[in-house]
Amino acid sequence: GAGVSQTPSNKVTEKGKYVELRCDPISGHTALYWYRQSLGQGPEFLIYFQGTGAADDSGLPNDRFFAVRPEGSVSTLKIQRTERGDSAVYLCASSLKPGLADSNTGELFFGEGSRLTVL
Amino acid sequence: AQTVTQSQPEMSVQEAETVTLSCTYDTSESDYYLFWYKQPPSRQMILVIRQEAYKQQNATENRFSVNFQKAAKSFSLKISDSQLGDAAMYFCAYRSANDYKLSFGAGTTVTVRA
């Protein structure tokens, strides 16, 4: 597609439920990132994929959070047993190459995020 | 860990005037990148301007320019000839040349008065 697509745009769920958030990156982008943006704060890194594998998941807050990218394109962020503190906007970004490369090719393109509200 | 500080939660500017947003950062590295992102109500983060730390010349992109002071670890954004469409949240971000993760500040909300 023309840009990074994230679905759903908004999700309201009850405490304890399971949630999946989907990210469809720009075609051809090998690097994919998930960030979490809590109200009034800047985004915080969650996980980075290079191809199909999670190259760095050090930002995932706990083992209730998991992400996959089975075919190296679409990624799904999965949250089990949701808590009210998980409420945030979850942003996905992709880049042609990892940010370690030239700053131009490593430029991140962000989606519009998925706003998760846990009641 | 790197920290990025934006000390102005909100800034207001008259249309056609100039506004400057401040950003400071803390790092022990010498090679890194700095960014300003714009986030409108649509929530999509849009890159406004980028600065490589090894370049002494301040980056400019049309009405947007930065004042990069490496020794002071300061990276301010100047928006000239402000337009109504500039109203948004602006985030300063840092990335080490040896890493791919961005560290963001808390953001500054810019309001443009007609």
Coordinates of N, CA and C in Angstrom, one line a residue:
Chain A
G1 N 0.8 -1.2 0.0 CA 0.0 0.0 0.0 C 0.9 1.3 0.0
A2 N 0.2 2.4 -0.1 CA 0.9 3.7 -0.1 C 1.6 4.0 1.2
G3 N 1.0 3.6 2.3 CA 1.5 4.0 3.6 C 1.4 2.8 4.5
V4 N 1.8 3.0 5.8 CA 1.6 2.0 6.8 C 0.1 2.0 7.3
S5 N -0.5 0.9 7.3 CA -1.9 0.7 7.6 C -2.0 0.0 8.9
Q6 N -2.8 0.5 9.9 CA -3.0 -0.1 11.2 C -4.5 -0.3 11.4
T7 N -4.8 -1.5 11.9 CA -6.2 -1.8 12.2 C -6.3 -2.6 13.5
P8 N -7.3 -2.3 14.4 CA -8.3 -1.3 14.2 C -7.8 0.1 14.5
S9 N -8.5 1.1 14.1 CA -8.2 2.4 14.5 C -8.4 2.7 16.0
N10 N -9.5 2.1 16.5 CA -9.8 2.2 17.9 C -10.4 0.9 18.3
K11 N -10.0 0.5 19.6 CA -10.4 -0.7 20.1 C -10.7 -0.5 21.6
V12 N -12.0 -0.8 22.0 CA -12.3 -0.7 23.4 C -12.6 -2.2 23.9
T13 N -12.0 -2.5 25.0 CA -12.1 -3.8 25.5 C -12.2 -3.8 27.0
E14 N -12.6 -4.9 27.6 CA -12.7 -5.0 29.0 C -11.4 -5.6 29.6
K15 N -11.2 -5.2 30.8 CA -10.0 -5.8 31.6 C -10.0 -7.3 31.5
G16 N -8.9 -7.9 31.2 CA -8.8 -9.3 31.2 C -8.9 -9.9 29.8
K17 N -9.4 -9.2 28.9 CA -9.6 -9.7 27.5 C -8.3 -9.8 26.7
Y18 N -8.4 -10.5 25.6 CA -7.3 -10.6 24.7 C -7.5 -9.7 23.5
V19 N -6.4 -9.0 23.0 CA -6.5 -8.1 22.0 C -5.4 -8.3 20.9
E20 N -5.8 -8.1 19.7 CA -4.8 -8.2 18.6 C -4.8 -6.9 17.8
L21 N -3.7 -6.3 17.5 CA -3.5 -5.1 16.7 C -2.7 -5.4 15.5
R22 N -3.1 -5.0 14.4 CA -2.5 -5.4 13.1 C -1.8 -4.2 12.5
C23 N -0.6 -4.5 11.8 CA 0.1 -3.5 11.1 C 0.5 -4.0 9.7
D24 N 0.2 -3.3 8.7 CA 0.6 -3.6 7.3 C 1.6 -2.6 6.9
P25 N 2.8 -2.9 6.8 CA 3.9 -1.9 6.4 C 3.9 -1.5 5.0
I26 N 4.7 -0.6 4.6 CA 4.9 -0.2 3.2 C 5.5 -1.4 2.5
S27 N 5.0 -1.7 1.3 CA 5.6 -2.8 0.6 C 7.1 -2.7 0.3
G28 N 7.8 -3.7 0.6 CA 9.2 -3.7 0.4 C 10.0 -3.3 1.6
H29 N 9.4 -2.8 2.6 CA 10.1 -2.4 3.8 C 10.4 -3.6 4.7
T30 N 11.7 -3.8 5.0 CA 12.0 -5.0 5.7 C 12.0 -4.8 7.2
A31 N 12.2 -3.6 7.6 CA 12.2 -3.3 9.1 C 10.8 -2.8 9.5
L32 N 10.4 -3.3 10.7 CA 9.1 -3.0 11.3 C 9.2 -2.8 12.7
Y33 N 8.6 -1.7 13.2 CA 8.7 -1.3 14.6 C 7.4 -1.1 15.3
W34 N 7.2 -1.5 16.5 CA 6.1 -1.1 17.3 C 6.5 -0.1 18.4
Y35 N 5.7 0.9 18.6 CA 5.9 1.9 19.7 C 4.6 2.0 20.4
R36 N 4.7 2.4 21.7 CA 3.5 2.6 22.5 C 3.5 4.1 23.0
Q37 N 2.4 4.8 22.8 CA 2.3 6.2 23.2 C 1.2 6.3 24.2
S38 N 1.6 6.5 25.5 CA 0.6 6.8 26.5 C 0.2 8.3 26.5
L39 N -1.0 8.6 27.1 CA -1.5 9.9 27.0 C -0.6 10.9 27.6
G40 N -0.3 12.0 26.7 CA 0.6 13.1 27.2 C 2.0 12.7 27.1
Q41 N 2.4 11.6 26.5 CA 3.8 11.3 26.4 C 4.3 11.0 25.0
G42 N 5.6 10.9 24.8 CA 6.1 10.5 23.5 C 6.1 9.0 23.4
P43 N 6.2 8.6 22.1 CA 6.2 7.1 21.9 C 7.4 6.4 22.6
E44 N 7.1 5.2 23.0 CA 8.2 4.4 23.6 C 8.3 3.1 22.8
F45 N 9.6 2.7 22.6 CA 9.9 1.5 21.8 C 9.4 0.3 22.4
L46 N 8.8 -0.6 21.6 CA 8.4 -1.9 22.1 C 9.2 -3.1 21.5
I47 N 9.2 -3.1 20.2 CA 9.8 -4.3 19.5 C 10.2 -3.9 18.1
Y48 N 11.2 -4.6 17.6 CA 11.7 -4.3 16.2 C 11.9 -5.6 15.5
F49 N 11.3 -5.7 14.3 CA 11.5 -6.9 13.4 C 12.4 -6.5 12.2
Q50 N 13.3 -7.4 11.9 CA 14.0 -7.4 10.7 C 13.6 -8.7 9.9
G51 N 12.8 -8.5 8.9 CA 12.2 -9.6 8.2 C 11.2 -10.3 9.1
T52 N 11.3 -11.6 9.3 CA 10.3 -12.4 10.0 C 10.7 -12.4 11.5
G53 N 11.9 -12.2 11.9 CA 12.3 -12.4 13.2 C 12.3 -11.1 14.1
A54 N 12.0 -11.3 15.3 CA 12.1 -10.2 16.3 C 13.6 -9.9 16.6
A55 N 14.2 -8.9 16.1 CA 15.6 -8.6 16.4 C 15.8 -8.0 17.7
D56 N 14.8 -7.4 18.3 CA 14.9 -6.7 19.6 C 13.5 -6.5 20.2
D57 N 13.2 -7.3 21.2 CA 11.9 -7.2 21.9 C 12.1 -6.6 23.3
S58 N 13.2 -5.9 23.5 CA 13.5 -5.4 24.9 C 12.5 -4.4 25.4
G59 N 11.7 -3.8 24.6 CA 10.8 -2.8 25.0 C 9.4 -3.3 25.5
L60 N 9.2 -4.6 25.2 CA 7.9 -5.2 25.6 C 7.8 -5.2 27.2
P61 N 6.8 -4.6 27.7 CA 6.7 -4.4 29.2 C 6.7 -5.7 30.0
N62 N 6.1 -6.7 29.5 CA 6.0 -8.0 30.3 C 5.5 -9.1 29.3
D63 N 5.4 -10.3 29.9 CA 5.1 -11.5 29.0 C 3.6 -11.5 28.5
R64 N 2.8 -10.5 28.9 CA 1.5 -10.5 28.3 C 1.5 -9.9 26.9
F65 N 2.6 -9.3 26.5 CA 2.7 -8.7 25.2 C 3.6 -9.6 24.3
F66 N 3.1 -9.8 23.1 CA 3.8 -10.6 22.1 C 3.5 -10.1 20.7
A67 N 4.5 -10.2 19.8 CA 4.3 -9.8 18.5 C 4.9 -10.8 17.5
V68 N 4.2 -10.9 16.3 CA 4.7 -11.8 15.3 C 4.7 -11.1 14.0
R69 N 5.5 -11.7 13.1 CA 5.5 -11.2 11.7 C 5.9 -12.4 10.8
P70 N 5.0 -13.3 10.7 CA 5.3 -14.7 10.1 C 5.8 -14.7 8.7
E71 N 5.4 -13.7 7.9 CA 5.8 -13.8 6.5 C 6.7 -12.6 6.1
G72 N 7.1 -11.9 7.1 CA 8.0 -10.7 6.9 C 7.3 -9.5 6.3
S73 N 6.0 -9.5 6.4 CA 5.3 -8.3 6.0 C 4.3 -7.8 7.1
V74 N 3.1 -8.3 7.1 CA 2.2 -7.9 8.2 C 2.6 -8.4 9.5
S75 N 2.4 -7.5 10.5 CA 2.7 -7.9 11.9 C 1.5 -7.7 12.8
T76 N 1.4 -8.6 13.8 CA 0.3 -8.5 14.8 C 0.9 -8.4 16.2
L77 N 0.4 -7.4 16.9 CA 0.8 -7.2 18.3 C -0.3 -7.8 19.1
K78 N 0.0 -8.7 20.0 CA -1.0 -9.4 20.8 C -0.8 -9.1 22.3
I79 N -1.9 -8.8 22.9 CA -1.9 -8.5 24.3 C -2.9 -9.4 25.0
Q80 N -2.3 -10.2 26.0 CA -3.2 -11.1 26.8 C -3.6 -10.4 28.1
R81 N -4.7 -10.8 28.6 CA -5.2 -10.4 29.9 C -5.0 -8.9 30.1
T82 N -5.6 -8.2 29.2 CA -5.4 -6.7 29.2 C -5.7 -6.1 30.6
E83 N -4.9 -5.0 30.9 CA -5.1 -4.2 32.1 C -5.3 -2.8 31.7
R84 N -5.9 -2.0 32.7 CA -6.2 -0.6 32.4 C -5.0 0.2 32.0
G85 N -3.9 -0.2 32.5 CA -2.6 0.5 32.2 C -2.1 0.2 30.8
D86 N -2.7 -0.7 30.1 CA -2.3 -1.0 28.7 C -3.0 0.0 27.8
S87 N -3.9 0.8 28.3 CA -4.6 1.8 27.4 C -3.5 2.8 26.9
A88 N -3.5 2.9 25.6 CA -2.5 3.8 24.9 C -2.8 3.7 23.4
V89 N -2.0 4.5 22.7 CA -2.0 4.4 21.2 C -0.8 3.6 20.8
Y90 N -1.0 2.6 20.1 CA 0.0 1.7 19.6 C 0.4 2.0 18.2
L91 N 1.6 2.5 18.0 CA 2.1 3.0 16.7 C 3.0 1.9 16.0
C92 N 2.8 1.8 14.8 CA 3.6 0.9 14.0 C 4.4 1.8 13.0
A93 N 5.6 1.4 12.7 CA 6.4 2.1 11.7 C 7.2 1.1 10.9
S94 N 7.5 1.5 9.7 CA 8.4 0.6 8.9 C 9.5 1.4 8.2
S95 N 10.5 0.8 7.8 CA 11.6 1.5 7.1 C 12.2 0.5 6.0
L96 N 12.8 1.1 5.0 CA 13.4 0.3 3.9 C 14.5 -0.6 4.5
K97 N 15.3 0.0 5.3 CA 16.4 -0.7 6.0 C 16.4 -0.4 7.4
P98 N 17.0 -1.1 8.3 CA 17.1 -0.8 9.7 C 17.8 0.6 9.8
G99 N 17.5 1.2 10.9 CA 18.0 2.6 11.2 C 19.5 2.6 11.3
L100 N 20.1 1.5 11.4 CA 21.6 1.5 11.5 C 22.2 2.0 10.2
A101 N 21.5 1.9 9.1 CA 22.0 2.2 7.8 C 22.0 3.7 7.6
D102 N 22.2 4.2 6.4 CA 22.2 5.6 6.1 C 20.9 6.2 6.6
S103 N 21.0 7.4 7.1 CA 19.8 8.0 7.8 C 18.7 8.2 6.8
N104 N 18.9 8.3 5.5 CA 17.8 8.4 4.6 C 17.1 7.1 4.4
T105 N 17.8 6.0 4.2 CA 17.1 4.7 4.0 C 16.5 4.2 5.3
G106 N 17.0 4.7 6.4 CA 16.5 4.2 7.7 C 15.4 5.0 8.2
E107 N 14.9 6.0 7.3 CA 13.8 6.8 7.8 C 12.5 6.0 8.1
L108 N 11.9 6.3 9.2 CA 10.7 5.6 9.6 C 9.5 6.2 9.1
F109 N 8.5 5.4 8.6 CA 7.2 5.9 8.2 C 6.2 5.3 9.1
F110 N 5.4 6.1 9.8 CA 4.5 5.7 10.8 C 3.1 5.5 10.3
G111 N 2.3 4.6 10.9 CA 0.9 4.5 10.6 C 0.2 5.5 11.6
E112 N -1.1 5.5 11.5 CA -2.0 6.4 12.3 C -2.3 5.8 13.7
G113 N -1.8 4.6 14.0 CA -1.9 4.0 15.3 C -3.2 3.4 15.6
S114 N -3.2 2.5 16.6 CA -4.4 1.9 17.1 C -4.6 2.4 18.5
R115 N -5.7 3.0 18.8 CA -6.0 3.5 20.2 C -6.7 2.4 20.9
L116 N -6.0 1.9 22.0 CA -6.6 0.8 22.8 C -7.1 1.4 24.1
T117 N -8.3 1.2 24.4 CA -8.9 1.6 25.7 C -9.4 0.3 26.5
V118 N -8.8 0.2 27.6 CA -9.2 -1.0 28.5 C -10.0 -0.5 29.6
L119 N -11.3 -0.9 29.7 CA -12.2 -0.5 30.7 C -12.1 -1.3 32.0
Chain B
A1 N 21.1 5.0 29.1 CA 19.9 5.3 28.2 C 19.9 6.8 27.9
Q2 N 19.4 7.1 26.7 CA 19.4 8.5 26.3 C 18.0 9.1 26.8
T3 N 18.1 10.3 27.2 CA 16.8 11.0 27.6 C 16.7 12.3 26.7
V4 N 15.5 12.5 26.3 CA 15.1 13.7 25.5 C 14.1 14.5 26.3
T5 N 14.4 15.8 26.5 CA 13.6 16.7 27.3 C 13.0 17.8 26.5
Q6 N 11.7 17.9 26.5 CA 11.0 19.1 25.9 C 10.3 19.8 27.1
S7 N 10.8 21.0 27.4 CA 10.4 21.7 28.6 C 9.1 22.5 28.4
Q8 N 8.6 22.6 27.1 CA 7.5 23.5 26.9 C 6.3 22.6 26.5
P9 N 5.3 22.3 27.4 CA 4.2 21.5 27.1 C 3.3 22.1 26.0
E10 N 3.2 23.4 26.0 CA 2.4 24.1 25.0 C 3.0 25.4 24.5
M11 N 2.8 25.7 23.2 CA 3.2 27.0 22.7 C 2.1 27.5 21.8
S12 N 1.9 28.8 21.8 CA 0.9 29.4 20.9 C 1.6 30.5 20.1
V13 N 1.2 30.6 18.8 CA 1.8 31.5 17.9 C 0.8 32.1 17.0
Q14 N 0.9 33.4 16.7 CA 0.0 34.0 15.7 C 0.4 33.6 14.3
E15 N -0.6 33.4 13.5 CA -0.4 33.0 12.1 C 0.6 34.0 11.5
A16 N 1.5 33.5 10.7 CA 2.5 34.3 10.0 C 3.7 34.6 10.9
E17 N 3.6 34.4 12.2 CA 4.7 34.7 13.1 C 5.6 33.5 13.2
T18 N 6.7 33.6 14.0 CA 7.7 32.6 14.2 C 7.6 32.0 15.7
V19 N 7.8 30.7 15.8 CA 7.8 30.1 17.1 C 9.0 29.2 17.2
T20 N 9.6 29.1 18.3 CA 10.7 28.2 18.5 C 10.4 27.2 19.6
L21 N 10.6 25.9 19.3 CA 10.4 24.8 20.3 C 11.8 24.3 20.8
S22 N 11.9 24.1 22.1 CA 13.2 23.7 22.6 C 13.2 22.2 22.9
C23 N 14.5 21.7 22.8 CA 14.7 20.3 23.1 C 16.1 20.1 23.6
T24 N 16.3 19.4 24.6 CA 17.6 19.1 25.1 C 17.7 17.5 25.2
Y25 N 18.9 17.0 25.1 CA 19.1 15.6 25.2 C 20.3 15.2 26.0
D26 N 20.4 14.0 26.4 CA 21.5 13.6 27.2 C 22.1 12.3 26.5
T27 N 23.3 12.4 26.2 CA 24.0 11.2 25.6 C 25.5 11.3 25.8
S28 N 26.1 10.1 25.8 CA 27.6 10.1 26.0 C 28.2 9.7 24.6
E29 N 27.4 9.6 23.6 CA 27.9 9.2 22.3 C 28.2 10.5 21.4
S30 N 29.0 10.3 20.4 CA 29.4 11.4 19.6 C 28.7 11.3 18.2
D31 N 28.2 10.2 17.8 CA 27.6 10.0 16.5 C 26.1 9.6 16.7
Y32 N 25.3 10.5 16.3 CA 23.8 10.2 16.5 C 23.0 11.1 15.5
Y33 N 21.7 10.9 15.5 CA 20.8 11.6 14.7 C 19.7 12.3 15.6
L34 N 19.3 13.4 15.2 CA 18.2 14.1 15.9 C 17.1 14.4 14.9
F35 N 15.9 14.3 15.4 CA 14.7 14.5 14.6 C 13.6 15.4 15.3
W36 N 12.9 16.0 14.4 CA 11.6 16.6 14.9 C 10.5 16.0 14.1
Y37 N 9.5 15.4 14.8 CA 8.3 14.8 14.2 C 7.1 15.7 14.6
K38 N 6.2 15.7 13.7 CA 4.9 16.4 13.8 C 3.8 15.3 14.0
Q39 N 2.9 15.5 15.0 CA 1.8 14.5 15.1 C 0.5 15.3 15.2
P40 N -0.2 15.4 14.1 CA -1.5 16.0 14.0 C -2.6 15.1 14.7
P41 N -3.8 15.6 14.8 CA -4.9 14.8 15.4 C -5.1 13.4 14.8
S42 N -4.6 13.2 13.6 CA -4.7 11.9 12.9 C -3.8 10.9 13.5
R43 N -2.9 11.3 14.4 CA -2.0 10.5 15.2 C -0.8 10.0 14.4
Q44 N -0.8 10.2 13.1 CA 0.4 9.8 12.3 C 1.6 10.7 12.5
M45 N 2.7 10.1 12.9 CA 4.0 10.8 13.1 C 4.6 11.1 11.8
I46 N 4.8 12.4 11.5 CA 5.4 12.8 10.2 C 6.7 13.5 10.5
L47 N 7.8 13.0 9.8 CA 9.1 13.6 9.9 C 9.1 15.0 9.4
V48 N 9.6 15.9 10.2 CA 9.7 17.3 9.8 C 11.1 17.7 9.3
I49 N 12.0 17.3 10.1 CA 13.4 17.6 9.8 C 14.4 16.7 10.6
R50 N 15.5 16.5 10.0 CA 16.5 15.6 10.5 C 17.9 16.3 10.6
Q51 N 18.7 16.0 11.6 CA 20.0 16.5 11.8 C 21.0 15.4 12.1
E52 N 22.1 15.3 11.3 CA 23.1 14.4 11.7 C 24.1 15.1 12.6
A53 N 24.5 14.5 13.7 CA 25.4 15.1 14.7 C 26.7 15.5 14.1
Y54 N 27.2 14.8 13.1 CA 28.5 15.1 12.6 C 28.5 16.3 11.7
K55 N 27.3 16.8 11.3 CA 27.2 18.0 10.5 C 27.1 19.2 11.3
Q56 N 28.0 20.2 11.1 CA 27.9 21.4 11.9 C 26.8 22.4 11.3
Q57 N 26.5 22.2 10.1 CA 25.5 23.1 9.5 C 24.1 22.7 10.0
N58 N 23.3 23.7 10.4 CA 22.0 23.5 10.8 C 21.1 23.1 9.6
A59 N 20.2 22.1 9.8 CA 19.3 21.6 8.8 C 18.2 22.6 8.6
T60 N 17.7 22.7 7.4 CA 16.5 23.5 7.1 C 15.6 22.8 6.1
E61 N 14.3 22.9 6.2 CA 13.4 22.4 5.3 C 12.3 23.4 5.2
N62 N 12.4 24.2 4.1 CA 11.4 25.2 3.8 C 11.2 26.2 5.1
R63 N 10.1 26.2 5.7 CA 9.8 27.1 6.8 C 10.4 26.6 8.1
F64 N 10.9 25.4 8.1 CA 11.4 24.7 9.4 C 12.9 24.7 9.4
S65 N 13.5 25.1 10.5 CA 14.9 25.1 10.7 C 15.3 24.8 12.1
V66 N 16.5 24.3 12.3 CA 16.9 23.9 13.6 C 18.1 24.7 14.0
N67 N 18.3 24.8 15.3 CA 19.5 25.4 15.9 C 20.1 24.2 16.7
F68 N 21.1 23.6 16.2 CA 21.8 22.5 16.8 C 23.1 22.9 17.5
Q69 N 23.1 22.8 18.8 CA 24.2 23.1 19.6 C 24.8 21.8 20.3
K70 N 25.8 21.2 19.6 CA 26.2 19.9 20.1 C 26.8 19.9 21.5
A71 N 27.6 20.9 21.7 CA 28.2 21.0 23.1 C 27.2 21.2 24.2
A72 N 26.2 21.9 23.9 CA 25.1 22.2 24.9 C 24.1 21.1 24.8
K73 N 24.1 20.2 23.9 CA 23.1 19.1 23.7 C 21.8 19.7 23.6
S74 N 21.7 20.7 22.7 CA 20.4 21.4 22.5 C 20.0 21.3 21.0
F75 N 18.7 21.2 20.7 CA 18.3 21.0 19.4 C 16.9 21.6 19.2
S76 N 16.8 22.9 19.0 CA 15.6 23.6 18.9 C 15.0 23.7 17.5
L77 N 13.7 23.8 17.4 CA 13.1 23.9 16.1 C 12.4 25.2 15.9
K78 N 12.7 25.9 14.8 CA 12.0 27.2 14.5 C 11.1 27.0 13.4
I79 N 9.8 27.4 13.6 CA 8.8 27.4 12.6 C 8.6 28.9 12.2
S80 N 8.9 29.2 10.9 CA 8.7 30.5 10.4 C 7.4 30.7 9.6
D81 N 6.9 31.9 9.6 CA 5.7 32.1 8.8 C 4.6 31.0 9.2
S82 N 4.3 30.9 10.4 CA 3.4 29.8 10.9 C 2.1 29.8 10.2
Q83 N 1.6 28.6 9.9 CA 0.4 28.5 9.2 C -0.6 27.6 10.0
L84 N -1.9 27.8 9.8 CA -2.9 27.0 10.6 C -2.6 25.5 10.5
G85 N -2.1 25.0 9.4 CA -1.8 23.6 9.3 C -0.6 23.2 10.1
D86 N 0.1 24.1 10.7 CA 1.2 23.7 11.5 C 0.8 23.3 12.9
A87 N -0.5 23.6 13.3 CA -1.0 23.2 14.6 C -0.9 21.7 14.8
A88 N -0.2 21.2 15.8 CA 0.0 19.8 16.0 C 0.8 19.6 17.3
M89 N 1.1 18.4 17.6 CA 2.0 18.0 18.7 C 3.4 17.8 18.0
Y90 N 4.4 18.4 18.6 CA 5.8 18.2 18.0 C 6.6 17.5 18.9
F91 N 7.3 16.4 18.4 CA 8.2 15.6 19.2 C 9.6 15.7 18.8
C92 N 10.5 15.9 19.7 CA 11.9 15.8 19.4 C 12.4 14.3 19.7
A93 N 13.3 13.8 18.8 CA 13.7 12.4 19.0 C 15.1 12.3 18.7
Y94 N 15.7 11.3 19.4 CA 17.2 11.0 19.3 C 17.3 9.5 18.8
R95 N 18.3 9.3 18.0 CA 18.7 7.9 17.7 C 20.2 7.9 17.6
S96 N 20.8 6.9 18.3 CA 22.2 6.7 18.2 C 22.6 6.1 16.8
A97 N 23.8 6.4 16.3 CA 24.2 5.9 15.0 C 24.4 4.4 15.1
N98 N 24.5 3.9 16.3 CA 24.7 2.4 16.5 C 23.4 1.7 16.9
D99 N 22.3 2.4 16.8 CA 21.0 1.8 17.2 C 19.9 2.1 16.2
Y100 N 18.8 1.5 16.3 CA 17.7 1.8 15.4 C 16.5 2.3 16.2
K101 N 16.6 2.3 17.5 CA 15.5 2.8 18.3 C 15.5 4.3 18.5
L102 N 14.3 4.9 18.4 CA 14.1 6.3 18.6 C 13.7 6.5 20.1
S103 N 14.3 7.5 20.7 CA 13.9 8.0 22.0 C 13.2 9.4 21.8
F104 N 12.0 9.4 22.3 CA 11.2 10.7 22.1 C 11.1 11.5 23.4
G105 N 11.0 12.8 23.2 CA 10.6 13.7 24.3 C 9.1 13.6 24.5
A106 N 8.6 14.3 25.5 CA 7.2 14.3 25.9 C 6.3 15.1 24.9
G107 N 6.9 15.9 24.1 CA 6.1 16.6 23.1 C 5.7 18.1 23.5
T108 N 5.5 18.9 22.5 CA 5.0 20.3 22.7 C 3.8 20.5 21.8
T109 N 2.7 20.9 22.4 CA 1.5 21.2 21.6 C 1.6 22.6 21.0
V110 N 1.6 22.7 19.7 CA 1.6 24.1 19.1 C 0.2 24.4 18.6
T111 N -0.2 25.6 19.0 CA -1.5 26.2 18.6 C -1.2 27.4 17.8
V112 N -1.9 27.5 16.6 CA -1.7 28.7 15.7 C -3.0 29.5 15.7
R113 N -2.8 30.7 16.1 CA -4.0 31.7 16.2 C -4.2 32.4 14.9
A114 N -5.4 32.4 14.4 CA -5.7 33.0 13.1 C -5.8 34.6 13.3

